[in-house]
Amino acid sequence: MRALTPLLLLLPLAAQAGNLRYAEDLAPAIVHPLYGSSMAEARANELAFEGLYTDDVELATTPALALSTELAADKLSAVVTLRSDVAWHDGQAFTAADVVFTIKALQDRATASTESGRVAWIKEAVALDNTHVKLTFVRPEGRPEDKLYFKILPQHAFGALPLKRTDAFRTHPVGTGPWALSQFNEDNSITFSKWKSWRNPVGIDQITLREVADKNYQAKLVLYESLEALVRVLPRDLAILKNNRKVDLYPYQTNSWWYLGYNNKRPALANPAVRRALSELVDVDSLLAPVGTGARITGPFVPSSPYYNHDVPMLAPDADDAETALTAAGYAQEGDHWTQGGKPVVLKAVAHQALESVQEVAINLQSQLESAGIKLEVQFLDDAAWKQRVWHDRDYDLMLSQWTFDRNEDISEQFHSTGTRNFVGYSNPAVDALLDKARDATDPFARKAALREVHKLVAADQPMLFLWTLDSYAAMAVKVRNVVVHPFYFFTFAPQWSMK
Amino acid sequence: MRLVLRALALRALAFLTTTAGAVLLVSVCFALVPGDAIDALPNGPELRAQLEGEWGLVGGPAERVLGTFSRAGRLDFGHSLTVSPGAPVAELMGSAAARSARLLAPAALLSLLAGFAGAALAGAGAELPPSPWRPRLVRALASLSALPAVLAALATVNGVNALAWPLIESARLTRPVWFALPETDHPVRSFLAVIVLTGASGSFLWGVRRAGDTLADLAARPFVGAERARGGPIAPLLARHLVVPAARMGAAHLPLLLSALVVVERGFGMPGAGSLFWESCGRRDWPVTVGLAVVAAVTVTTARFVADALAVVFDPRERAALA
Amino acid sequence: MPAWLVLALLHACSTTPEESASPGGLLEGSWVDQIVKDPGSLAGRITEHREGWTALHRNDWRGALASGGDPAARAHEELSRFYRVLASLDAEAWSRSGARWQRRGDLPAGSLLPWLVGASLLDAGRDEEASVWPAGPPPAPELEARKRVHDAARAGAESAARLGELGWSAASEAGADGTREFADPWLLRSFAHVESRAAEAQAPLERELFSGVLRTPIDLVARGADAVTDAEACREHVRRLDADLDGWRTSAGLAAAVEGRQLLEELRLVEGVRARLLTDLGVAALRAERPTCALAYGQMALDYESPRATGVVNSPTLFAVVASGQLQTGRTREALDAIEVLRADWPEVAGLDETLSTLVVLEGMDRSGDSRE
């Protein structure tokens, strides 16, 4: 009994350790902060790597690998003081050289990093000593800490620049984060183990990322207690999870909305009146009903957005108005079909197959338009085919998809005539001017006013039919305690979690 | 000797044309399908100029196909682009193939046994006492077999879990190690996957029909009739003469099994060549897909070659034809 | 030391003390229990002002006001509390906006904003914080006129309807890039005063029906060591409450007659009382300056099958609690989600919405953006 007593004393601690299993649709192909291409990879990177700064639980910028930043009077440079008590997962010490190396690697075009934009504002990085880095900026920066979130890499784990995806680092990533990647498993799952030398206590011993390709199945695995966390619950699974006492739901904000984009460059759809007529033939509420809980939108923002213009009315289905507009545009109704130049109107729609419930929505949309006399052919495309058809070739008439924005909700890339993500080919000089004004505005009132005006103009032009925003929830087993979820990266506060 | 060499040369030619055909098919598909590996990257457009050359994506479809052939001819499968960036394709294929073999081998054997057993139950090749349940059983199994592999896999996984969970929740059953499917690597999961692979997508029915024809053909042979007239045992005689037809049947069935392997591995969440093929197609990782196509072609042609070799060894008619 | 004693000590150390529940559970003997056991008694309780009670059950307080009597009195109490929570939230939004502008260092010279921040904080009784901002009489005539209406309303000389006519926008000024419109910093607290006065004038007799009031009062749990553990403590509290309620529902369901079970399901009596109870706890947590706890109670109370609408479960105060918890834990953008639900039915919330949205924009400026398809 005496021998057992110390062991018994350890029981409560053992009860709080454990393995947290969570699901992703597709396991990361690579765990490497410079080459992340999906949110699954971003979340995995959040476990194993750290930046100089991060968010605290109140989403304010807080030091992580840095201790402090001293900004020069002219705001064109800053000296960042680093922590001296940080070790990489292989035991080597973290130093300023690692920060400089990371910045140079990101800036090196030959590295071909997906994250190179994060350091475009830094002109130069120099290590003053082991714990001080001087950054020189391209333009004056008021708060450089807010941009120092990119993850730091260990210089000693690489050879010379440029970095390559094929470097050995891809199978043995080394970070400073609270968990170290311990194993890529045969079934595509990845195991992360607690990093014993992390500076704060970490409540969970092990985190396992499981690949569960079938989104419909992910919620079931939470119910079966085969998973402890689900990053995003499908709207249709909400009801079964919410009534389960072993699962807690955590709502979070995603600034995400669905749309039916019209290819504004196609002759048939270049006319705003025709686009509006098509929009009026769609009963959006009926499309939304089987998908889940959400809110209709009238423009390129979610209703709770600061930029949402509440004065823009919801577009209601109006078959008569649509008929008038189509007739005025040179279309004719022959029997049950609309025709143009004697030929029946046939529109080709593409939809991103990874979007949950997209098949249901597309089929319902097809049915609605066919009842209204317009034939719709729908194709479901995977990621690469989507990029080819939509991004490169603009080979479609309609596209069904979704945009997700972070807290800035910068829609310039999507709606500015020069925007790199303006796949619908929308162009309105007034909107361009307002977007430029909003981007340059230093007064929040001015930014709000400009973007609300953008909402109004874009809604009138109807480059796309704005559909809805869906509610987002994470699901966590109740045995996971002290949960605070980061709205974008999910695991930022995971070190504080524990398992009962 | 000349004839043997000629036979071997024909087999080698068949091997090369099958393999080349597989590589050609995959290369053409990749060349024609919209999107490529660079499109899988979020800032692909910015990196395209840099990566196209590095990843062998320059030029039109014909150039890419020729490039693929030239690399395949040197047995240089290169490195994975998007599935496991930088990993040698040979390494990926080797481990995936080994895992799939653990499903494929038992499934192939079981499908042979099931086919012949089903045919025997249906009365092919032997006169059995009349029974109402035998044909019903075979019909029922054949109906189940018509279920597509993807549905069968999903139904099995969901069905088993749905049955087990209420018992676990009410503590009438201790949570089994394999629960919930398909998360844990466990013999139960493998067993169910083998069953689905063996029977679904019409596989069982195909086996029963083919075995039935074989047994009927064999039963009609004069030496079988003679043995029956002598009152000797028929079963060992039939068994000896089934080696070659069974090998040929197995080789013919292999392509069906390989195609079903993709959906079965996906449905059961099992890593292997099938799920790797699926993933590499989705991510446009052409080196991996080409490598897997070669492995599949080699597997099928090798199986055929082995069947033909067994035929020469065991069947005097084959030896005579060769002579 | 004997092994059994060690084990007992360990067990005691690793478990939390249970809530002292009344025998048979929290709902035993409550108005819910009475209705389920004697369905006919409900009709007796709501014979007078039936429509008002129906509206109160749905958390439609304006509908309850229209009917008069006890439902109207109860509605005044609810409204008073609702506006008080919103007024505190509004003051917090002003405080954070002011701090954010100061940190940026580009507060427009001569702007009304600093004075409005001070006015809001002063009105909320946060005198120490208000002392760093300009004080004194309103610097603009429209503000002065507005303040007079508020003073009159708080003294009982103006009605809620008059307050409603004021609108959300208190003042505007020209900026370099356009007009800045500022929300009224007194409006919500004035509504709270008016409703509170009306509630005091007409104390209801029927206090239990469709409330979170139970035979045994439920208090807040002990505060956790920090914000995160405090939230967890409150979540654990809700889980214990749920276990109790589930147990009661199962036993009541078995014991009740058909009509009782029907009422239980159709009126969602357990869901409703649970939500009211958790809302009361959330408000208490806010008063105790425990925003993570308040947020935990609020989020666990919400009906996620209709998260954007008020109803039997989701009361307007619940959304106000969630919004307050979100703001005070730095999730300003998430606070807007909750306020958005209220904005459609409560025009007086538009000003708070605008103040919060400006704060969101301020907080987001200078952060690098990211969008994903």
Coordinates of N, CA and C in Angstrom, one line a residue, chain A residues 267-439:
Chain A
P267 N -22.1 37.1 -73.2 CA -23.1 38.1 -73.8 C -24.4 38.0 -73.1
A268 N -24.9 36.7 -72.9 CA -26.2 36.5 -72.3 C -26.3 37.2 -70.9
L269 N -25.2 37.2 -70.2 CA -25.3 37.6 -68.8 C -24.6 39.0 -68.6
A270 N -24.2 39.6 -69.6 CA -23.6 40.9 -69.5 C -24.6 42.0 -69.1
N271 N -25.9 41.8 -69.4 CA -26.9 42.7 -69.1 C -27.4 42.6 -67.7
P272 N -27.3 43.7 -66.9 CA -27.7 43.6 -65.5 C -29.2 43.2 -65.3
A273 N -30.0 43.7 -66.3 CA -31.4 43.4 -66.2 C -31.7 41.9 -66.4
V274 N -30.9 41.2 -67.2 CA -31.1 39.8 -67.4 C -30.6 39.1 -66.1
R275 N -29.5 39.5 -65.6 CA -29.1 38.9 -64.3 C -30.1 39.0 -63.2
R276 N -30.7 40.2 -63.1 CA -31.7 40.5 -62.1 C -32.9 39.6 -62.3
A277 N -33.2 39.5 -63.6 CA -34.4 38.6 -63.9 C -34.1 37.2 -63.5
L278 N -33.0 36.7 -63.8 CA -32.6 35.3 -63.3 C -32.7 35.2 -61.8
S279 N -32.2 36.2 -61.1 CA -32.3 36.2 -59.7 C -33.7 36.2 -59.2
E280 N -34.6 36.9 -59.9 CA -36.0 36.9 -59.5 C -36.7 35.6 -59.8
L281 N -36.1 34.8 -60.5 CA -36.7 33.5 -60.8 C -36.4 32.4 -59.7
V282 N -35.5 32.8 -58.8 CA -35.0 31.9 -57.8 C -35.6 32.2 -56.5
D283 N -36.2 31.1 -55.9 CA -36.7 31.3 -54.5 C -35.6 30.8 -53.5
V284 N -34.9 31.8 -53.1 CA -33.7 31.5 -52.2 C -34.1 30.9 -50.9
D285 N -35.2 31.3 -50.3 CA -35.6 30.7 -49.1 C -35.8 29.2 -49.2
S286 N -36.4 28.7 -50.3 CA -36.6 27.3 -50.6 C -35.3 26.6 -50.8
L287 N -34.3 27.3 -51.3 CA -33.0 26.6 -51.5 C -32.3 26.5 -50.1
L288 N -32.5 27.4 -49.3 CA -31.8 27.4 -48.0 C -32.5 26.4 -47.0
A289 N -33.8 26.3 -47.1 CA -34.5 25.5 -46.1 C -33.9 24.1 -45.8
P290 N -33.6 23.3 -46.8 CA -33.0 22.0 -46.5 C -31.5 22.0 -46.0
V291 N -30.9 23.1 -46.2 CA -29.4 23.2 -45.9 C -29.2 23.3 -44.5
G292 N -29.9 24.3 -43.8 CA -29.6 24.5 -42.4 C -30.0 25.9 -42.0
T293 N -29.6 26.2 -40.8 CA -29.9 27.5 -40.2 C -29.0 28.6 -40.7
G294 N -29.5 29.7 -41.2 CA -28.7 30.7 -41.7 C -29.5 32.0 -41.9
A295 N -28.9 33.0 -42.5 CA -29.7 34.2 -42.8 C -29.4 34.6 -44.3
R296 N -30.5 35.0 -44.9 CA -30.4 35.5 -46.3 C -29.5 36.8 -46.3
I297 N -28.9 37.1 -47.4 CA -28.1 38.3 -47.5 C -28.5 39.0 -48.8
T298 N -28.2 40.3 -48.8 CA -28.5 41.1 -50.0 C -27.3 41.6 -50.7
G299 N -26.2 41.4 -50.1 CA -24.9 41.9 -50.8 C -23.7 41.1 -50.3
P300 N -22.5 41.7 -50.5 CA -21.3 40.9 -50.3 C -20.8 40.9 -48.8
F301 N -21.7 41.0 -47.9 CA -21.3 40.9 -46.5 C -22.4 40.1 -45.7
V302 N -22.0 39.6 -44.6 CA -23.0 38.9 -43.7 C -23.8 40.0 -43.0
P303 N -25.0 39.7 -42.6 CA -25.9 40.7 -42.0 C -25.3 41.4 -40.7
S304 N -24.5 40.7 -40.0 CA -23.9 41.3 -38.8 C -22.7 42.0 -39.1
S305 N -22.2 42.1 -40.3 CA -21.0 42.8 -40.6 C -21.2 44.3 -40.4
P306 N -20.2 45.0 -40.0 CA -20.3 46.5 -39.9 C -20.6 47.1 -41.3
Y307 N -20.3 46.4 -42.3 CA -20.4 47.0 -43.7 C -21.7 46.7 -44.3
Y308 N -22.5 45.9 -43.7 CA -23.8 45.5 -44.3 C -24.7 46.6 -44.4
N309 N -25.4 46.9 -45.5 CA -26.3 48.0 -45.7 C -27.7 47.4 -45.5
H310 N -28.3 47.8 -44.3 CA -29.6 47.2 -44.0 C -30.7 47.9 -44.8
D311 N -30.4 49.0 -45.5 CA -31.4 49.6 -46.3 C -31.6 49.0 -47.6
V312 N -30.7 48.1 -48.0 CA -30.9 47.4 -49.3 C -32.0 46.3 -49.1
P313 N -33.0 46.3 -49.9 CA -34.1 45.3 -49.6 C -33.7 44.0 -50.2
M314 N -34.4 43.0 -49.6 CA -34.1 41.6 -50.0 C -34.8 41.4 -51.4
L315 N -34.1 40.7 -52.3 CA -34.7 40.5 -53.6 C -35.7 39.4 -53.5
A316 N -37.0 39.7 -53.8 CA -38.0 38.6 -53.6 C -38.2 38.0 -55.0
P317 N -38.6 36.7 -55.0 CA -39.0 36.1 -56.3 C -40.1 36.8 -57.0
D318 N -40.0 37.1 -58.2 CA -41.0 37.9 -58.9 C -41.0 37.4 -60.4
A319 N -41.8 36.4 -60.7 CA -41.8 35.8 -62.0 C -42.3 36.8 -63.1
D320 N -43.2 37.7 -62.7 CA -43.8 38.6 -63.7 C -42.7 39.6 -64.1
D321 N -42.0 40.2 -63.1 CA -41.0 41.2 -63.3 C -39.9 40.6 -64.2
A322 N -39.5 39.3 -63.8 CA -38.5 38.6 -64.6 C -38.9 38.5 -66.0
E323 N -40.2 38.1 -66.2 CA -40.7 37.9 -67.6 C -40.6 39.2 -68.4
T324 N -41.0 40.3 -67.8 CA -40.9 41.6 -68.4 C -39.5 41.9 -68.8
A325 N -38.6 41.7 -67.9 CA -37.2 42.0 -68.1 C -36.6 41.2 -69.2
L326 N -36.9 39.9 -69.2 CA -36.3 39.0 -70.2 C -36.9 39.3 -71.6
T327 N -38.1 39.6 -71.6 CA -38.8 40.0 -72.9 C -38.1 41.2 -73.5
A328 N -37.9 42.2 -72.6 CA -37.3 43.5 -73.1 C -35.9 43.2 -73.6
A329 N -35.2 42.2 -73.0 CA -33.8 41.9 -73.4 C -33.8 41.1 -74.7
G330 N -34.9 40.8 -75.2 CA -34.9 40.0 -76.5 C -35.1 38.5 -76.4
Y331 N -35.5 38.1 -75.2 CA -35.9 36.7 -75.0 C -37.4 36.5 -75.3
A332 N -37.7 35.3 -75.7 CA -39.1 35.0 -76.0 C -39.5 33.7 -75.4
Q333 N -40.8 33.6 -75.0 CA -41.2 32.4 -74.4 C -41.9 31.6 -75.4
E334 N -41.5 30.3 -75.6 CA -42.1 29.4 -76.5 C -42.6 28.2 -75.8
G335 N -43.8 28.1 -75.5 CA -44.3 27.0 -74.7 C -43.8 27.2 -73.3
D336 N -43.1 26.2 -72.8 CA -42.6 26.2 -71.4 C -41.2 26.8 -71.3
H337 N -40.6 27.1 -72.5 CA -39.2 27.5 -72.5 C -38.9 28.9 -72.9
W338 N -37.9 29.4 -72.4 CA -37.4 30.7 -72.9 C -36.4 30.4 -74.0
T339 N -36.5 31.3 -75.0 CA -35.6 31.1 -76.1 C -35.0 32.4 -76.5
Q340 N -33.8 32.3 -77.2 CA -33.2 33.5 -77.7 C -32.7 33.2 -79.1
G341 N -33.1 34.0 -80.0 CA -32.8 33.7 -81.4 C -33.3 32.3 -81.9
G342 N -34.4 32.0 -81.4 CA -35.0 30.7 -81.8 C -34.5 29.5 -81.0
K343 N -33.4 29.7 -80.3 CA -32.8 28.5 -79.6 C -33.2 28.5 -78.1
P344 N -33.5 27.4 -77.5 CA -33.8 27.4 -76.1 C -32.6 27.8 -75.3
V345 N -32.9 28.6 -74.2 CA -31.9 29.1 -73.3 C -31.4 27.9 -72.5
V346 N -30.1 27.6 -72.6 CA -29.5 26.6 -71.7 C -28.3 27.2 -71.0
L347 N -28.3 27.1 -69.7 CA -27.2 27.7 -69.0 C -26.4 26.6 -68.3
K348 N -25.0 26.8 -68.3 CA -24.1 25.8 -67.7 C -23.7 26.4 -66.4
A349 N -23.9 25.6 -65.4 CA -23.5 26.0 -64.0 C -22.5 25.0 -63.5
V350 N -21.5 25.6 -62.8 CA -20.5 24.7 -62.1 C -20.6 24.9 -60.6
A351 N -20.4 23.9 -59.8 CA -20.4 24.0 -58.4 C -19.2 23.3 -57.8
H352 N -18.7 23.8 -56.7 CA -17.6 23.2 -56.0 C -18.0 22.0 -55.2
Q353 N -17.6 20.8 -55.6 CA -18.1 19.6 -55.0 C -17.8 19.5 -53.5
A354 N -16.8 20.2 -53.0 CA -16.4 20.0 -51.6 C -17.4 20.8 -50.7
L355 N -18.2 21.7 -51.3 CA -19.1 22.5 -50.5 C -20.2 21.7 -50.0
E356 N -20.4 21.6 -48.7 CA -21.4 20.7 -48.1 C -22.8 21.2 -48.6
S357 N -23.6 20.2 -48.9 CA -25.0 20.4 -49.3 C -25.1 21.0 -50.7
V358 N -24.0 21.2 -51.4 CA -24.0 21.9 -52.7 C -24.9 21.1 -53.7
Q359 N -24.9 19.8 -53.6 CA -25.6 19.0 -54.5 C -27.1 19.2 -54.4
E360 N -27.5 19.3 -53.1 CA -28.9 19.5 -52.8 C -29.4 20.9 -53.4
V361 N -28.5 21.9 -53.1 CA -28.9 23.3 -53.6 C -28.9 23.3 -55.1
A362 N -27.9 22.7 -55.7 CA -27.8 22.8 -57.2 C -29.0 22.1 -57.8
I363 N -29.4 21.0 -57.3 CA -30.5 20.2 -57.9 C -31.8 21.0 -57.7
N364 N -32.0 21.6 -56.5 CA -33.2 22.4 -56.3 C -33.2 23.7 -57.2
L365 N -32.0 24.2 -57.4 CA -31.9 25.4 -58.3 C -32.3 25.0 -59.7
Q366 N -31.8 23.9 -60.1 CA -32.0 23.4 -61.4 C -33.5 23.2 -61.6
S367 N -34.1 22.6 -60.6 CA -35.6 22.4 -60.7 C -36.3 23.7 -60.8
Q368 N -36.0 24.7 -60.0 CA -36.7 26.0 -60.0 C -36.5 26.6 -61.4
L369 N -35.3 26.7 -61.9 CA -35.1 27.4 -63.2 C -35.8 26.6 -64.3
E370 N -35.8 25.3 -64.2 CA -36.5 24.6 -65.3 C -38.0 24.8 -65.2
S371 N -38.5 24.9 -64.0 CA -40.0 25.2 -63.9 C -40.3 26.6 -64.5
A372 N -39.3 27.5 -64.4 CA -39.4 28.8 -65.0 C -39.1 28.9 -66.5
G373 N -38.7 27.8 -67.0 CA -38.5 27.8 -68.5 C -37.0 27.9 -68.9
I374 N -36.1 27.8 -68.0 CA -34.7 27.9 -68.3 C -34.0 26.6 -67.9
K375 N -33.3 26.0 -68.9 CA -32.6 24.7 -68.7 C -31.3 25.0 -68.1
L376 N -31.0 24.3 -67.0 CA -29.7 24.5 -66.3 C -29.0 23.2 -66.3
E377 N -27.7 23.2 -66.8 CA -26.9 22.0 -66.7 C -25.8 22.2 -65.7
V378 N -25.8 21.3 -64.7 CA -24.9 21.5 -63.6 C -23.7 20.5 -63.6
Q379 N -22.6 21.0 -63.3 CA -21.4 20.1 -63.2 C -20.8 20.3 -61.8
F380 N -20.4 19.3 -61.2 CA -19.7 19.4 -59.9 C -18.2 19.1 -60.1
L381 N -17.4 20.1 -59.7 CA -16.0 20.1 -60.0 C -15.2 19.9 -58.7
D382 N -14.1 19.2 -58.8 CA -13.1 19.1 -57.7 C -12.3 20.4 -57.7
D383 N -11.4 20.4 -56.7 CA -10.6 21.7 -56.5 C -9.8 22.1 -57.8
A384 N -9.1 21.2 -58.3 CA -8.2 21.5 -59.5 C -9.1 21.9 -60.7
A385 N -10.1 21.1 -60.9 CA -11.0 21.4 -62.1 C -11.7 22.8 -61.9
W386 N -12.0 23.1 -60.7 CA -12.7 24.4 -60.3 C -11.7 25.5 -60.7
K387 N -10.5 25.3 -60.3 CA -9.5 26.4 -60.5 C -9.3 26.6 -62.0
Q388 N -9.2 25.5 -62.7 CA -9.0 25.5 -64.2 C -10.2 26.2 -64.8
R389 N -11.4 25.7 -64.6 CA -12.6 26.2 -65.3 C -13.0 27.6 -64.8
V390 N -12.9 27.9 -63.5 CA -13.4 29.2 -63.0 C -12.3 30.2 -63.0
W391 N -11.2 29.8 -62.4 CA -10.1 30.8 -62.2 C -9.4 31.1 -63.5
H392 N -9.1 30.1 -64.2 CA -8.3 30.4 -65.5 C -9.1 30.7 -66.7
D393 N -10.0 29.7 -67.0 CA -10.7 29.8 -68.3 C -12.0 30.6 -68.2
R394 N -12.6 30.8 -67.0 CA -13.9 31.4 -66.9 C -14.9 30.7 -67.8
D395 N -14.8 29.4 -67.8 CA -15.7 28.6 -68.6 C -16.9 28.2 -67.9
Y396 N -17.9 29.0 -67.7 CA -19.1 28.7 -67.1 C -20.1 29.8 -67.3
D397 N -21.4 29.6 -67.1 CA -22.4 30.7 -67.1 C -22.7 31.1 -65.7
L398 N -23.0 30.1 -64.9 CA -23.3 30.3 -63.5 C -22.3 29.5 -62.6
M399 N -22.0 30.0 -61.4 CA -21.2 29.2 -60.5 C -21.8 29.3 -59.1
L400 N -21.8 28.2 -58.4 CA -22.3 28.1 -57.1 C -21.2 27.9 -56.1
S401 N -21.0 28.8 -55.2 CA -19.8 28.7 -54.4 C -20.0 29.5 -53.1
Q402 N -18.9 29.6 -52.4 CA -18.9 30.3 -51.1 C -17.6 31.1 -50.9
W403 N -17.7 32.2 -50.3 CA -16.5 33.0 -49.9 C -16.4 33.0 -48.4
T404 N -15.2 33.0 -47.9 CA -15.0 33.1 -46.4 C -14.0 34.2 -46.2
F405 N -14.3 35.2 -45.4 CA -13.3 36.3 -45.1 C -13.0 36.3 -43.6
D406 N -11.8 36.8 -43.4 CA -11.5 37.0 -42.0 C -12.0 38.3 -41.5
R407 N -11.5 38.8 -40.3 CA -12.2 39.9 -39.7 C -12.1 41.2 -40.5
N408 N -11.2 41.3 -41.5 CA -11.1 42.5 -42.3 C -12.2 42.6 -43.3
E409 N -12.7 41.5 -43.7 CA -13.7 41.4 -44.8 C -13.4 42.3 -46.0
D410 N -12.2 42.1 -46.5 CA -11.7 42.9 -47.6 C -12.2 42.2 -48.9
I411 N -13.2 42.8 -49.5 CA -13.8 42.2 -50.7 C -13.2 42.8 -52.0
S412 N -12.1 43.5 -51.9 CA -11.6 44.2 -53.1 C -11.2 43.1 -54.2
E413 N -10.6 42.0 -53.7 CA -10.1 41.0 -54.7 C -11.3 40.4 -55.5
Q414 N -12.4 40.5 -54.9 CA -13.6 39.8 -55.5 C -14.4 40.8 -56.4
F415 N -14.4 42.1 -56.0 CA -15.3 43.0 -56.7 C -14.7 44.2 -57.4
H416 N -13.4 44.3 -57.1 CA -12.7 45.4 -57.8 C -12.4 44.9 -59.3
S417 N -12.5 45.8 -60.3 CA -12.4 45.3 -61.6 C -11.0 44.7 -61.9
T418 N -10.0 45.1 -61.0 CA -8.6 44.5 -61.1 C -8.4 43.4 -60.1
G419 N -9.4 43.0 -59.4 CA -9.2 42.0 -58.3 C -8.8 40.6 -58.9
T420 N -7.9 40.0 -58.2 CA -7.4 38.7 -58.7 C -8.4 37.6 -58.4
R421 N -9.4 37.8 -57.6 CA -10.5 36.8 -57.4 C -11.8 37.2 -58.0
N422 N -11.8 38.2 -58.9 CA -13.0 38.6 -59.5 C -13.4 37.7 -60.6
F423 N -13.8 36.5 -60.3 CA -14.0 35.5 -61.3 C -15.3 35.7 -62.1
V424 N -16.2 36.5 -61.6 CA -17.4 36.8 -62.4 C -17.2 37.9 -63.4
G425 N -16.1 38.5 -63.3 CA -15.8 39.6 -64.3 C -16.6 40.9 -64.1
Y426 N -16.8 41.2 -62.9 CA -17.6 42.3 -62.5 C -16.8 43.6 -62.7
S427 N -17.4 44.7 -63.2 CA -16.7 45.9 -63.3 C -17.6 47.1 -63.2
N428 N -17.4 47.9 -62.2 CA -18.1 49.2 -62.0 C -17.2 50.2 -61.5
P429 N -16.9 51.2 -62.3 CA -15.9 52.2 -61.8 C -16.2 52.9 -60.5
A430 N -17.5 53.1 -60.3 CA -17.9 53.7 -59.0 C -17.6 52.7 -57.8
V431 N -17.8 51.5 -58.0 CA -17.5 50.5 -57.0 C -16.0 50.4 -56.8
D432 N -15.2 50.5 -57.9 CA -13.7 50.5 -57.8 C -13.3 51.7 -56.9
A433 N -13.9 52.8 -57.2 CA -13.4 54.0 -56.5 C -13.7 53.9 -55.0
L434 N -14.9 53.3 -54.7 CA -15.3 53.2 -53.3 C -14.4 52.1 -52.6
L435 N -14.1 51.1 -53.3 CA -13.2 50.0 -52.7 C -11.9 50.6 -52.4
D436 N -11.4 51.4 -53.3 CA -10.1 52.1 -53.1 C -10.1 53.0 -51.9
K437 N -11.2 53.7 -51.8 CA -11.4 54.7 -50.7 C -11.5 53.9 -49.4
A438 N -12.2 52.8 -49.4 CA -12.3 52.1 -48.1 C -11.0 51.5 -47.7
R439 N -10.2 51.0 -48.7 CA -8.9 50.4 -48.4 C -8.0 51.5 -47.8

